[in-house]
Short mmCIF file of N, CA and C in Angstrom, two decimals:
data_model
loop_
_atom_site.label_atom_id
_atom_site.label_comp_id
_atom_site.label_asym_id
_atom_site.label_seq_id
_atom_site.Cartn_x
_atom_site.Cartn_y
_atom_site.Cartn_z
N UNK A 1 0.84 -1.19 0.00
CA UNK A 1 0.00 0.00 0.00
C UNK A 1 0.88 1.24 0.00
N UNK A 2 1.81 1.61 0.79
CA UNK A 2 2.79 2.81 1.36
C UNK A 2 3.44 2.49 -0.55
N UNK A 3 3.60 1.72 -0.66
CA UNK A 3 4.60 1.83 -2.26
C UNK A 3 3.84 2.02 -3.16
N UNK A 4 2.30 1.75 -3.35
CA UNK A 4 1.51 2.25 -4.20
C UNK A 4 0.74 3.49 -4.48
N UNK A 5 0.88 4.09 -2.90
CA UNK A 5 0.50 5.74 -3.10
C UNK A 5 1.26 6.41 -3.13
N UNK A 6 2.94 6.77 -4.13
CA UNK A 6 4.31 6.78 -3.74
C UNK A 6 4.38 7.73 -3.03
N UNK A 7 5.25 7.93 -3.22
CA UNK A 7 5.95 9.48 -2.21
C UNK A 7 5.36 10.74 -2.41
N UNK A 8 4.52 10.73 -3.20
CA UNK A 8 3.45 12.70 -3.56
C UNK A 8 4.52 12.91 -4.66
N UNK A 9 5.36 12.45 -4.63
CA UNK A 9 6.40 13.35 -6.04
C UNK A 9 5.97 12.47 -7.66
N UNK A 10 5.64 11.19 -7.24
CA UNK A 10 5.21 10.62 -8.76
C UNK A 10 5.41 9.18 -8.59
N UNK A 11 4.78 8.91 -10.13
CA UNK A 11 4.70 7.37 -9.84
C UNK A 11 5.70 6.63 -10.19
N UNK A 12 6.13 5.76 -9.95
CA UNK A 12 6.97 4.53 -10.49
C UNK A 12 6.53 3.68 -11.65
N UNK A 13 6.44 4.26 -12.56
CA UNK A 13 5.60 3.72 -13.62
C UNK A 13 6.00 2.11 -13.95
N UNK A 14 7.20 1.89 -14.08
CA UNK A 14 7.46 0.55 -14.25
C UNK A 14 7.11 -0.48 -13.30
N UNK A 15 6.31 0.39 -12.36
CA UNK A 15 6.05 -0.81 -10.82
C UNK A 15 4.96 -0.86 -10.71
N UNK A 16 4.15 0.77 -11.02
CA UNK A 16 2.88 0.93 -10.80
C UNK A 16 2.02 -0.72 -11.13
N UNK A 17 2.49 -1.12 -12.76
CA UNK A 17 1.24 -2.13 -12.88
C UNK A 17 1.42 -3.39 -11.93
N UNK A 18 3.08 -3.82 -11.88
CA UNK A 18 3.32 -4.96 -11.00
C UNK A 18 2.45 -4.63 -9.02
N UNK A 19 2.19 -3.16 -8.79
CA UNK A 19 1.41 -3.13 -7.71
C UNK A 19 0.24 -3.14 -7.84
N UNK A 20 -0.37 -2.87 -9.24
CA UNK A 20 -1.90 -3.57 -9.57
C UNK A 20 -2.32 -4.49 -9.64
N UNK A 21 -1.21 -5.24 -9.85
CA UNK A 21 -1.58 -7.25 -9.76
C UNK A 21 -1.36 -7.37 -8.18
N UNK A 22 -0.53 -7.11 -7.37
CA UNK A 22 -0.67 -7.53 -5.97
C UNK A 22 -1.88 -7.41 -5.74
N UNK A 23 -2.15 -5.69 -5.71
CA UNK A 23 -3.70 -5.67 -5.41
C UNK A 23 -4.86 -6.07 -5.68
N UNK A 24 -4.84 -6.51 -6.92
CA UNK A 24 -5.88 -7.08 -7.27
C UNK A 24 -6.25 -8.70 -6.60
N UNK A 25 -4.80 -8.98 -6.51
CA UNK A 25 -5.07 -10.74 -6.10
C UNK A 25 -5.04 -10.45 -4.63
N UNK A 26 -5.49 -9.55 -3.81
CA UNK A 26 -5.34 -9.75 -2.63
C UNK A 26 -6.86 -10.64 -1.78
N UNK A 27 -6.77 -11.24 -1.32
CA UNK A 27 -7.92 -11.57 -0.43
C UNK A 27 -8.86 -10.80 0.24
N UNK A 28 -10.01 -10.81 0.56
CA UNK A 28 -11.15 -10.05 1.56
C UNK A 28 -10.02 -9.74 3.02
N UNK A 29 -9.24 -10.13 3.38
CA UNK A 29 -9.03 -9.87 4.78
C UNK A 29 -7.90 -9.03 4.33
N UNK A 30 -7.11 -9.05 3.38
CA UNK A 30 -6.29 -8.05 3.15
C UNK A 30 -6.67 -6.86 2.14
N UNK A 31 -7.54 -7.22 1.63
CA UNK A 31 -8.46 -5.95 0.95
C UNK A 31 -8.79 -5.34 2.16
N UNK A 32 -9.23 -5.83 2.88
CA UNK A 32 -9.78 -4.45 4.15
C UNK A 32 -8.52 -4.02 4.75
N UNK A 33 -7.63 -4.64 5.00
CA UNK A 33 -6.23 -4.12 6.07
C UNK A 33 -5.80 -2.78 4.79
N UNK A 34 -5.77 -2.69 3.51
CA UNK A 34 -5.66 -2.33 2.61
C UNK A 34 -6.26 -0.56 2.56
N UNK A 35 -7.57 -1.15 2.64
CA UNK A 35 -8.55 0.16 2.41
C UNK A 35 -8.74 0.73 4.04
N UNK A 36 -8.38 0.51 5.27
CA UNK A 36 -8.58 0.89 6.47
C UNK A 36 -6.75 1.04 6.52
N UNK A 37 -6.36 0.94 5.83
CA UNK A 37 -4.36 1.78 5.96
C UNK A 37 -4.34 3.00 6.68
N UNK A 38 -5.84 3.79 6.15
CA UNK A 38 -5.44 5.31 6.53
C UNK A 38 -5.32 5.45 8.03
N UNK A 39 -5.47 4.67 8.38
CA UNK A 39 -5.19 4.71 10.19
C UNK A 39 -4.12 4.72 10.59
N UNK A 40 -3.33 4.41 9.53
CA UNK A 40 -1.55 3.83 9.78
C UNK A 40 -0.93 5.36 9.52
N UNK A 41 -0.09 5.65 11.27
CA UNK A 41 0.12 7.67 10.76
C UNK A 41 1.30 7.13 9.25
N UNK A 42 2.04 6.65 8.59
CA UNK A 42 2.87 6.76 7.64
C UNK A 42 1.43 7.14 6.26
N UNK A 43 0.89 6.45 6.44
CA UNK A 43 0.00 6.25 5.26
C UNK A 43 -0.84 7.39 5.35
N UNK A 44 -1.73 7.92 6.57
CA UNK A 44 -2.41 9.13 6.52
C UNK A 44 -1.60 10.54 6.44
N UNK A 45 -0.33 10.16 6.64
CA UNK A 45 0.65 11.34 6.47
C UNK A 45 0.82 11.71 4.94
N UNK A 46 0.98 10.89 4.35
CA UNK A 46 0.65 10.53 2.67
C UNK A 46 -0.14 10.71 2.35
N UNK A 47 -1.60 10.82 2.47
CA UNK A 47 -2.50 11.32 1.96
C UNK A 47 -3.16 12.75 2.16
N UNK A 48 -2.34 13.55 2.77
CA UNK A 48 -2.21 15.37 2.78
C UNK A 48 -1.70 15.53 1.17
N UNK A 49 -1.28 14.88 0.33
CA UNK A 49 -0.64 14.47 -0.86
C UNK A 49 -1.87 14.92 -2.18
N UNK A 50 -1.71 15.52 -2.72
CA UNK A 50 -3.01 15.60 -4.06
C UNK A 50 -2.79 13.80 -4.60
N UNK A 51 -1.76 13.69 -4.85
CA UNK A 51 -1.70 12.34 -5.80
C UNK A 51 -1.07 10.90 -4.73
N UNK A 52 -1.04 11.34 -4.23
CA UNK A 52 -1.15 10.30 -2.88
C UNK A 52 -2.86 10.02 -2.71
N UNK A 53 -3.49 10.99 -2.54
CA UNK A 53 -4.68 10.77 -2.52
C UNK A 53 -5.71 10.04 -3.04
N UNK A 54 -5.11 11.02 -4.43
CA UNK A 54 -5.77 9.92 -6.12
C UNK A 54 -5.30 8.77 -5.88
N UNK A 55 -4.33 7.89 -5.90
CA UNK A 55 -3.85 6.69 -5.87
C UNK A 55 -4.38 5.79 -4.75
N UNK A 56 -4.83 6.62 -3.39
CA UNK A 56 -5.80 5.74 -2.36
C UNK A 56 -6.93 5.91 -3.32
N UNK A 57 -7.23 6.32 -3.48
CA UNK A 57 -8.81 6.43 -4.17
C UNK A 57 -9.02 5.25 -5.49
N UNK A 58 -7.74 5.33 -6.11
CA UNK A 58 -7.35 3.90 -6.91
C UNK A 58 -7.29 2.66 -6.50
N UNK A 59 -6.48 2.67 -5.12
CA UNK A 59 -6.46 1.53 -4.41
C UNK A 59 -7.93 1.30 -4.12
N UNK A 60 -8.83 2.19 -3.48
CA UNK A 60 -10.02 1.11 -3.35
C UNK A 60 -10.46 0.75 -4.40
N UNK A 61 -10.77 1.49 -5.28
CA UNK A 61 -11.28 0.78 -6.73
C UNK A 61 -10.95 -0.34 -6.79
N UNK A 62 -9.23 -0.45 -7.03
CA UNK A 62 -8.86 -2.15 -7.19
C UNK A 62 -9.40 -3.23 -6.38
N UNK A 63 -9.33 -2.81 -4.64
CA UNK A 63 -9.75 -3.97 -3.62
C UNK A 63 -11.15 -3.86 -3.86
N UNK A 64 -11.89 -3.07 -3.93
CA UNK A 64 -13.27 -2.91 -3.66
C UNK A 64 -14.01 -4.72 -4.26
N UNK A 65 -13.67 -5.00 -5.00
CA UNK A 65 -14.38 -6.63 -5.57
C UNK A 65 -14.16 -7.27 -4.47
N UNK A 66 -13.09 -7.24 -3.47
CA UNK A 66 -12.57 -8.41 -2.82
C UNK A 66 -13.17 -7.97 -1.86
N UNK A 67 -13.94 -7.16 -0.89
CA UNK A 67 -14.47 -6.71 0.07
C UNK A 67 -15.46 -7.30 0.24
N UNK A 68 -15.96 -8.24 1.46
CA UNK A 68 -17.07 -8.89 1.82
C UNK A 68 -17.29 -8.31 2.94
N UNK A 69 -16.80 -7.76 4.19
CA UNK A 69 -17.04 -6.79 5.25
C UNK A 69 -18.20 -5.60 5.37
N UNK A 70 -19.50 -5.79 5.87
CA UNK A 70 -20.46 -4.77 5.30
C UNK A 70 -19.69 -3.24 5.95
N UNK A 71 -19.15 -3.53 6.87
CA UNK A 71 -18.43 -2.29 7.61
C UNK A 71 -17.45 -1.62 6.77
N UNK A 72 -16.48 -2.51 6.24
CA UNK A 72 -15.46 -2.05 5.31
C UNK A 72 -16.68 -1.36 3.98
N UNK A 73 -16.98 -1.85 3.75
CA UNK A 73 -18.03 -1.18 2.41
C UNK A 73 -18.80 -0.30 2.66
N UNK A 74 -19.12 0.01 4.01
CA UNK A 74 -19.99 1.45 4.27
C UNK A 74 -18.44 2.88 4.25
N UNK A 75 -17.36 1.99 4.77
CA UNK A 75 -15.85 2.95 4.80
C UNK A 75 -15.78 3.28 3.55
N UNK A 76 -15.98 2.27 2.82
CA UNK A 76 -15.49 3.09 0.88
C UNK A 76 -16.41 4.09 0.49
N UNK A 77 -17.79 3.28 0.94
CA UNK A 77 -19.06 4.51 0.36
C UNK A 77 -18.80 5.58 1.09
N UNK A 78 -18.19 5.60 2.32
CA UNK A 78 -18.16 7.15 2.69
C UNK A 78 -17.13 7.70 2.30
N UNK A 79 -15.99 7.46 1.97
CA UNK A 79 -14.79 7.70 1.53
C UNK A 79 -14.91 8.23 -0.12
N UNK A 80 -15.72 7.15 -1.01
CA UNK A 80 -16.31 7.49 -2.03
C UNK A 80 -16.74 8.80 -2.49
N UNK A 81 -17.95 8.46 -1.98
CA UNK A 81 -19.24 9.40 -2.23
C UNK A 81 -19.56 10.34 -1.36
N UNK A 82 -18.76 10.25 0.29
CA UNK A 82 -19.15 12.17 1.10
C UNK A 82 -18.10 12.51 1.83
N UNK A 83 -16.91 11.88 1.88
CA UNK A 83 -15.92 12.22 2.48
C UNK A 83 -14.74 13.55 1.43
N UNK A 84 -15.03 14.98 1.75
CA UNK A 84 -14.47 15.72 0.81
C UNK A 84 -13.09 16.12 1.44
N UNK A 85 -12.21 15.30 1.71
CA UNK A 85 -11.11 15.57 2.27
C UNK A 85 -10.71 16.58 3.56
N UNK A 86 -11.84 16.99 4.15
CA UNK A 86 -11.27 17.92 5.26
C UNK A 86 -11.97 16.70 6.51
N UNK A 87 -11.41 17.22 7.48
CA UNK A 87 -11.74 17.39 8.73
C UNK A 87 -12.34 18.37 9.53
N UNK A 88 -13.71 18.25 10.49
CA UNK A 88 -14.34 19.34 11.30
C UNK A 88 -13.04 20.15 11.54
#
């Protein structure tokens, strides 16, 4: 995950797709450890990032199939569809 939203400076293009196949083949239990990262301070520190951001927002796309957790799937829809990047 931390190597797929890179550093805010850009992507690793030659890696980017080899980290789209990890993700994609990941399991329901690591699809959620995946899409609940932002809890991890390295990873939410990374996403103050414009394109750190976009690329979480990619990452769920990819896990989102593998998600069987109704909890994890109410996290994407809010993350999705009403979460506009700030905080109260």
């Amino acid at each position: 995950v931390e190597a797929f939203l890179t550093n805010g400076n850009g992507i690793a293009i030659n890696a980017n797709d080899i980290y789209k196949k990890i993700l994609t083949n990941l399991n329901s239990h690591q699809g959620n450890i995946a899409v609940l990262s932002f809890t991890d301070s390295k990873i939410s520190s990374r996403l103050q990032f414009e394109l750190c951001e976009k690329k979480y927002k990619e990452l769920i796309e990819i896990v989102k199939p593998s998600i069987t957790s109704p909890p994890v799937n109410e996290v994407i829809d809010y993350i999705t569809n009403q979460f506009n990047g700030k905080y109260m």
